[in-house]
Short mmCIF file of C-alpha atoms in Angstrom, two decimals:
data_model
loop_
_atom_site.label_atom_id
_atom_site.label_comp_id
_atom_site.label_asym_id
_atom_site.label_seq_id
_atom_site.Cartn_x
_atom_site.Cartn_y
_atom_site.Cartn_z
CA MET E 963 157.86 103.58 -12.86
CA ALA E 964 160.62 102.06 -10.69
CA ASP E 965 159.77 100.12 -7.54
CA ILE E 966 161.26 101.73 -4.42
CA THR E 967 161.19 100.10 -1.00
CA ARG E 968 162.45 101.25 2.40
CA ARG E 969 164.75 99.21 4.65
CA PHE E 970 166.57 100.49 7.73
CA GLY E 971 166.65 104.13 6.61
CA LEU E 972 167.82 103.15 3.10
CA ARG E 973 165.98 102.95 -0.18
CA HIS E 974 166.07 100.14 -2.71
CA LEU E 975 165.27 100.76 -6.34
CA ARG E 976 164.33 98.06 -8.85
CA SER E 977 163.67 99.20 -12.41
CA ALA E 978 162.15 97.53 -15.47
CA PRO E 979 164.26 96.33 -18.41
CA THR E 980 162.72 99.06 -20.60
CA ALA E 981 163.71 101.88 -18.20
CA HIS E 982 167.16 103.47 -18.15
CA ILE E 983 168.19 104.58 -14.64
CA ARG E 984 170.80 107.25 -13.88
CA HIS E 985 171.94 107.56 -10.26
CA LEU E 986 174.03 110.57 -9.38
CA ARG E 987 175.51 111.33 -6.03
CA ALA E 988 177.38 114.56 -5.40
CA GLY E 989 177.25 115.24 -9.17
CA LYS E 990 178.87 111.94 -10.06
CA VAL E 991 177.23 109.05 -11.85
CA VAL E 992 176.96 106.05 -9.54
CA HIS E 993 174.60 103.82 -11.54
CA ASP E 994 173.74 104.17 -15.19
CA GLY E 995 171.88 101.60 -17.30
CA PRO E 996 168.55 99.81 -17.95
CA GLY E 997 167.01 97.33 -15.52
CA LEU E 998 169.20 98.29 -12.52
CA SER E 999 168.63 97.34 -8.90
CA PHE E 1000 170.58 99.01 -6.06
CA TRP E 1001 170.47 100.61 -2.62
CA TYR E 1002 170.83 104.33 -2.07
CA ARG E 1003 170.25 107.13 0.39
CA SER E 1004 167.34 109.38 -0.54
CA LEU E 1005 168.98 112.55 0.83
CA SER E 1006 172.07 112.26 -1.36
CA ALA E 1007 170.71 110.55 -4.46
CA ALA E 1008 169.62 112.18 -7.71
CA LEU E 1009 167.66 109.67 -9.79
CA SER E 1010 166.44 109.81 -13.38
CA GLU E 1011 164.28 107.22 -15.17
CA ILE E 1012 164.30 107.39 -18.96
CA PRO E 1013 161.95 104.97 -20.84
CA VAL E 1014 163.72 103.29 -23.75
CA ASP E 1015 160.78 101.26 -25.11
CA ASP E 1016 158.84 102.09 -28.30
CA ARG E 1017 155.94 104.41 -27.57
CA GLU E 1018 152.86 105.18 -29.65
CA LEU E 1019 151.82 108.81 -29.88
CA ALA E 1020 148.34 109.39 -31.32
CA MET E 1021 147.69 112.88 -32.58
CA SER E 1022 144.72 114.64 -34.14
CA PHE E 1023 144.73 118.14 -35.58
CA HIS E 1024 142.79 120.31 -38.01
CA ALA E 1025 144.09 121.75 -41.25
CA ARG E 1026 142.82 123.78 -44.20
CA THR E 1027 143.15 122.63 -47.81
CA ALA E 1028 143.98 124.73 -50.86
CA ASP E 1029 140.26 125.31 -51.53
CA PHE E 1030 139.72 126.54 -47.93
CA GLN E 1031 138.03 123.42 -46.61
CA ASP E 1032 138.66 122.31 -43.05
CA VAL E 1033 139.84 118.72 -42.59
CA SER E 1034 140.82 116.72 -39.54
CA THR E 1035 143.90 114.50 -39.65
CA GLN E 1036 144.49 111.50 -37.42
CA ALA E 1037 148.01 110.13 -37.26
CA THR E 1038 150.17 107.96 -35.04
CA VAL E 1039 153.92 108.37 -34.51
CA THR E 1040 156.01 105.56 -33.04
CA TYR E 1041 159.19 106.81 -31.34
CA ARG E 1042 161.81 105.74 -28.83
CA ILE E 1043 164.58 107.38 -26.81
CA SER E 1044 167.70 106.09 -28.47
CA ASP E 1045 170.18 108.11 -26.33
CA PRO E 1046 168.98 108.14 -22.71
CA VAL E 1047 171.98 110.14 -21.49
CA THR E 1048 171.32 112.94 -24.00
CA ALA E 1049 167.59 112.85 -23.29
CA ALA E 1050 168.21 113.06 -19.54
CA ALA E 1051 170.48 116.04 -20.13
CA ARG E 1052 167.93 117.89 -22.27
CA ILE E 1053 164.65 116.90 -20.58
CA ASP E 1054 163.90 116.51 -16.89
CA PHE E 1055 163.36 112.75 -16.26
CA SER E 1056 164.19 113.00 -12.54
CA ILE E 1057 162.11 110.94 -10.11
CA ASP E 1058 161.31 111.30 -6.45
CA PRO E 1059 163.78 109.15 -4.43
CA ASP E 1060 161.01 108.17 -2.03
CA THR E 1061 158.13 107.38 -4.42
CA GLY E 1062 159.75 106.83 -7.81
CA ALA E 1063 157.34 109.22 -9.57
CA TRP E 1064 158.52 111.75 -12.10
CA ARG E 1065 158.88 115.21 -10.74
CA GLY E 1066 157.78 116.76 -14.02
CA ALA E 1067 156.02 115.53 -17.20
CA PRO E 1068 158.80 114.50 -19.57
CA VAL E 1069 156.64 112.14 -21.67
CA GLU E 1070 154.05 114.88 -22.26
CA GLN E 1071 156.86 117.24 -23.21
CA LEU E 1072 158.12 114.77 -25.81
CA ALA E 1073 154.58 114.26 -27.09
CA THR E 1074 154.11 117.99 -27.51
CA LEU E 1075 157.39 118.27 -29.38
CA LEU E 1076 156.54 115.45 -31.77
CA THR E 1077 152.94 116.57 -32.28
CA GLU E 1078 153.81 120.16 -33.11
CA THR E 1079 156.58 119.09 -35.45
CA ALA E 1080 154.40 116.57 -37.28
CA GLN E 1081 151.48 119.00 -37.42
CA GLN E 1082 153.68 121.67 -38.98
CA HIS E 1083 154.64 119.40 -41.88
CA ALA E 1084 151.10 118.08 -42.34
CA LEU E 1085 149.66 121.59 -42.49
CA ASP E 1086 152.26 122.54 -45.05
CA VAL E 1087 151.21 119.67 -47.34
CA LEU E 1088 147.44 120.08 -46.95
CA ALA E 1089 147.60 123.85 -47.50
CA ARG E 1090 148.78 123.17 -51.07
CA THR E 1091 146.38 120.30 -51.81
CA PRO E 1092 142.72 120.62 -52.87
CA LEU E 1093 140.11 118.80 -50.83
CA ALA E 1094 139.37 116.12 -53.41
CA ALA E 1095 143.08 115.33 -53.89
CA ALA E 1096 143.62 115.35 -50.13
CA LEU E 1097 140.85 112.82 -49.61
CA VAL E 1098 142.14 110.59 -52.41
CA ASP E 1099 145.93 110.78 -52.09
CA GLY E 1100 146.39 112.92 -49.00
CA VAL E 1101 147.02 110.05 -46.58
CA ALA E 1102 150.16 108.86 -48.39
CA ALA E 1103 151.38 112.39 -49.05
CA VAL E 1104 150.93 113.51 -45.45
CA ARG E 1105 152.55 110.33 -44.10
CA GLU E 1106 155.60 110.74 -46.33
CA ARG E 1107 155.90 114.42 -45.51
CA ILE E 1108 155.63 113.87 -41.74
CA ALA E 1109 158.17 111.03 -41.83
CA ALA E 1110 160.59 113.08 -43.91
CA GLY E 1111 160.08 116.17 -41.74
CA LEU E 1112 160.63 114.32 -38.46
CA ALA E 1113 163.71 112.60 -39.87
CA ALA E 1114 165.13 115.97 -40.91
CA GLU E 1115 164.24 117.75 -37.67
CA PRO E 1116 167.58 118.48 -35.91
CA ARG E 1117 166.05 118.90 -32.47
CA LEU E 1118 164.96 115.27 -32.23
CA PRO E 1119 168.44 113.70 -32.51
CA ALA E 1120 169.75 116.43 -30.24
CA THR E 1121 167.21 115.34 -27.66
CA GLY E 1122 168.03 111.66 -28.15
CA ILE E 1123 164.68 110.81 -29.84
CA GLU E 1124 164.39 108.42 -32.78
CA VAL E 1125 161.20 108.19 -34.88
CA VAL E 1126 160.45 104.57 -35.68
CA ALA E 1127 157.33 104.85 -37.84
CA VAL E 1128 154.63 107.26 -38.95
CA ARG E 1129 151.05 106.25 -39.76
CA VAL E 1130 148.25 108.49 -40.98
CA VAL E 1131 144.93 106.94 -40.07
CA ALA E 1132 142.49 109.24 -41.85
CA ILE E 1133 141.88 112.63 -43.36
CA ARG E 1134 138.26 113.66 -43.04
CA PRO E 1135 136.39 116.83 -43.99
CA GLU E 1136 133.58 118.38 -42.00
CA ALA E 1137 130.38 116.42 -41.62
CA GLU E 1138 128.36 118.61 -43.99
CA VAL E 1139 131.08 118.60 -46.62
CA GLU E 1140 131.49 114.86 -46.25
CA ARG E 1141 127.77 114.32 -46.77
CA ALA E 1142 127.89 116.58 -49.81
CA LEU E 1143 130.85 114.65 -51.21
CA ARG E 1144 129.12 111.36 -50.56
CA THR E 1145 125.99 112.42 -52.42
CA PRO E 1146 127.34 111.92 -56.00
CA ALA E 1147 128.80 108.57 -55.07
CA ARG E 1148 125.55 107.57 -53.41
CA GLU E 1149 123.65 108.73 -56.46
CA LEU E 1150 125.91 106.67 -58.69
CA ILE E 1151 125.48 103.68 -56.42
CA GLN E 1152 121.73 104.23 -56.40
CA GLN E 1153 121.77 104.54 -60.18
CA GLU E 1154 123.69 101.29 -60.42
CA ALA E 1155 121.23 99.71 -58.03
CA ASP E 1156 118.31 101.04 -60.07
CA ARG E 1157 119.95 99.85 -63.26
CA ALA E 1158 120.47 96.43 -61.73
CA THR E 1159 116.84 96.47 -60.58
CA TYR E 1160 115.64 97.48 -64.04
CA GLU E 1161 117.82 94.86 -65.67
CA ARG E 1162 116.51 92.28 -63.25
CA ARG E 1163 112.97 93.36 -64.03
CA ALA E 1164 113.74 93.32 -67.74
CA VAL E 1165 115.14 89.82 -67.40
CA ALA E 1166 112.07 88.82 -65.41
CA VAL E 1167 109.77 90.35 -68.06
CA GLU E 1168 111.75 88.61 -70.80
CA ARG E 1169 111.48 85.33 -68.97
CA GLU E 1170 107.76 85.87 -68.43
CA ARG E 1171 107.41 86.67 -72.13
CA THR E 1172 109.33 83.52 -72.99
CA ILE E 1173 107.13 81.51 -70.64
CA ALA E 1174 104.00 83.10 -72.14
CA GLU E 1175 105.26 82.35 -75.66
CA ASN E 1176 105.98 78.78 -74.67
CA GLU E 1177 102.52 78.47 -73.15
CA LEU E 1178 100.96 80.00 -76.26
CA ALA E 1179 103.01 77.69 -78.48
CA SER E 1180 101.90 74.78 -76.32
CA GLN E 1181 98.27 75.88 -76.64
CA ILE E 1182 98.65 76.28 -80.41
CA GLU E 1183 100.25 72.86 -80.66
CA LEU E 1184 97.50 71.43 -78.47
CA ALA E 1185 94.82 73.07 -80.61
CA ARG E 1186 96.51 71.73 -83.76
CA ARG E 1187 96.62 68.26 -82.30
CA GLU E 1188 92.99 68.60 -81.23
CA GLU E 1189 92.15 69.62 -84.79
CA GLN E 1190 94.04 66.60 -86.06
CA LEU E 1191 92.20 64.49 -83.53
CA VAL E 1192 88.83 65.89 -84.66
CA ASP E 1193 89.77 65.29 -88.30
CA GLN E 1194 90.92 61.80 -87.47
CA ARG E 1195 87.74 61.13 -85.52
CA GLY E 1196 85.69 62.46 -88.46
CA THR E 1197 87.68 60.29 -90.84
CA ASN E 1198 87.23 57.31 -88.58
CA THR E 1199 83.49 58.03 -88.25
CA ARG E 1200 83.15 58.44 -92.02
CA ARG E 1201 85.10 55.25 -92.60
CA GLU E 1202 82.99 53.51 -89.99
CA ALA E 1203 79.80 54.81 -91.66
CA GLU E 1204 81.10 53.77 -95.08
CA THR E 1205 82.10 50.40 -93.74
CA LYS E 1206 78.74 50.05 -92.00
CA ALA E 1207 76.91 51.15 -95.16
CA ALA E 1208 78.93 48.71 -97.22
CA ALA E 1209 78.22 46.01 -94.66
CA ASP E 1210 74.52 46.94 -94.69
CA GLY E 1211 74.56 46.85 -98.50
CA VAL E 1212 76.24 43.48 -98.47
CA ARG E 1213 73.81 42.30 -95.80
CA THR E 1214 70.85 43.72 -97.76
CA GLU E 1215 72.10 42.16 -100.98
CA ALA E 1216 72.60 38.89 -99.17
CA GLU E 1217 69.14 39.16 -97.60
CA ALA E 1218 67.62 40.03 -100.96
CA ALA E 1219 69.50 37.20 -102.62
CA ARG E 1220 68.38 34.92 -99.82
CA LYS E 1221 64.78 36.07 -100.22
CA VAL E 1222 65.03 35.66 -104.00
CA ARG E 1223 66.45 32.19 -103.57
CA LEU E 1224 63.80 31.46 -100.96
CA ALA E 1225 61.06 32.79 -103.24
CA ARG E 1226 62.49 30.79 -106.12
CA ALA E 1227 62.64 27.73 -103.89
CA GLU E 1228 59.10 28.38 -102.67
CA ALA E 1229 57.92 28.92 -106.26
CA ALA E 1230 59.66 25.76 -107.36
CA ALA E 1231 58.19 23.91 -104.40
CA ALA E 1232 54.73 25.37 -105.11
CA ARG E 1233 55.11 24.45 -108.75
CA GLU E 1234 56.18 20.97 -107.90
CA ILE E 1235 53.40 20.71 -105.29
CA GLY E 1236 50.88 22.00 -107.89
CA GLU E 1237 52.18 19.60 -110.44
CA ALA E 1238 51.98 16.81 -107.87
CA ARG E 1239 48.48 17.88 -106.93
CA ALA E 1240 47.51 18.15 -110.56
CA GLN E 1241 48.94 14.76 -111.23
CA ALA E 1242 47.17 13.43 -108.12
CA GLN E 1243 43.94 15.14 -109.18
CA ALA E 1244 44.30 13.79 -112.66
CA ALA E 1245 44.98 10.36 -111.28
CA TRP E 1246 42.04 10.78 -108.92
CA LEU E 1247 39.78 11.87 -111.76
CA GLU E 1248 41.07 9.07 -113.93
CA VAL E 1249 40.32 6.59 -111.17
CA HIS E 1250 36.89 8.10 -110.62
CA GLY E 1251 36.22 8.01 -114.37
CA ARG E 1252 36.81 4.33 -114.42
CA THR E 1253 34.77 3.69 -111.26
CA ASP E 1254 31.10 2.62 -111.28
CA PRO E 1255 28.74 5.50 -110.71
CA ALA E 1256 27.09 3.63 -107.90
CA VAL E 1257 30.37 3.38 -106.09
CA LEU E 1258 30.98 7.01 -106.66
CA HIS E 1259 27.56 7.76 -105.25
CA ALA E 1260 28.36 5.67 -102.23
CA LEU E 1261 31.69 7.41 -101.77
CA ALA E 1262 30.00 10.79 -102.13
CA ALA E 1263 27.43 9.82 -99.61
CA SER E 1264 30.16 8.63 -97.26
CA ARG E 1265 32.10 11.87 -97.70
CA ALA E 1266 28.92 13.85 -97.23
CA ALA E 1267 28.13 11.88 -94.13
CA GLU E 1268 31.57 12.71 -92.79
CA ASN E 1269 30.98 16.39 -93.29
CA LEU E 1270 27.31 16.49 -92.28
CA PRO E 1271 26.29 17.37 -88.77
CA ARG E 1272 25.27 14.61 -86.41
CA ILE E 1273 21.92 12.96 -87.28
CA GLU E 1274 19.97 11.56 -84.42
CA SER E 1275 17.33 9.76 -86.51
CA LEU E 1276 16.72 8.92 -90.23
CA THR E 1277 13.33 8.28 -91.79
CA LEU E 1278 13.16 6.40 -95.10
CA SER E 1279 9.96 6.26 -97.14
CA PRO E 1280 8.83 2.93 -98.58
CA ASP E 1281 9.31 4.19 -102.10
CA VAL E 1282 12.89 5.10 -101.54
CA LEU E 1283 13.69 1.91 -99.72
CA THR E 1284 11.97 -0.20 -102.36
CA GLY E 1285 13.74 1.48 -105.24
CA LEU E 1286 17.11 1.27 -103.45
CA LEU E 1287 16.77 -2.36 -102.70
CA ALA E 1288 15.69 -3.00 -106.31
CA LYS E 1289 18.70 -1.25 -107.65
CA LEU E 1290 21.05 -2.95 -105.28
CA GLY E 1291 19.62 -6.25 -106.33
CA ALA E 1292 19.75 -5.36 -110.00
CA GLY E 1293 23.14 -3.77 -109.73
CA GLY E 1294 21.85 -0.40 -110.96
CA PRO E 1295 22.19 2.90 -109.38
CA ALA E 1296 20.35 3.37 -106.17
CA PRO E 1297 17.93 6.17 -105.79
CA VAL E 1298 18.91 9.05 -103.64
CA ALA E 1299 17.41 8.78 -100.22
CA THR E 1300 15.79 11.77 -98.68
CA GLY E 1301 15.25 12.11 -95.08
CA ARG E 1302 15.11 14.55 -92.17
CA GLY E 1303 17.48 14.47 -89.42
CA GLU E 1304 17.14 15.73 -85.90
CA ARG E 1305 19.63 16.40 -83.38
#
């Protein structure tokens, strides 16, 4: 909207660069162009402000497909007024000389024109398209049809309107139909999710089976090694027993041999001792055979005295003493003395 100020009974208008201003006075054009700034009298001025910038027009309308399903279409049309003079001649863009506000609703009028035109072409396309095809390829088809229809509409150039672009945002069915259409896809997605879950579980079970087999193989290998260990221990124990038995046999044989040698040595020593004793006895007897009986009697008495108990007193009879002295003097054998000893 143009800025209008008052000074000394006059009005001053200052417009934006995107607004085309037409100033007529007494039916003649005084100012005509975008971004103007001028003074005027409000009682004699006829002003029009035509926007020349690109404008976005969002539209939403309902349609029915070939299979009698209601759908809602959301689209956006970008347009601009390419011929402001023609547009001002066909549509009322006049503004109040005092406030600068539009007297009517020219922008809404243009929006209605574009919306109805675009809706007509969109309905024509969707009425020949089934719901499934409309949801899959309907956006491109409707966009192309609306763009082609607006470009071929003769009223738009005659009004000075140029369509810059057409965009179709979405084509959606009713909520219940949309939920029904989503169900197969959701089921497929759920099936894929279940399949992935089952595959993951299968992989987990396979891995657990592999782990269990590895553990079992490890246990079998451990048992086999334990068996080998037991066998080796038994072999070692048997070898140790055999070695110990052999050692005991060798030790026993050595002990027996030692005892045999010892017995033989003892027998030889006893034999030699016996022979020595026999020789000594023979020598002793030979010596005693050559000795005088009286000496032998004296030696016997001496030996007997050595082995007799202690005698406190000895009584000799006169007969014994006389005969002993006679024999000693004659050199014959002395009579045996008899006596009684007391302790």
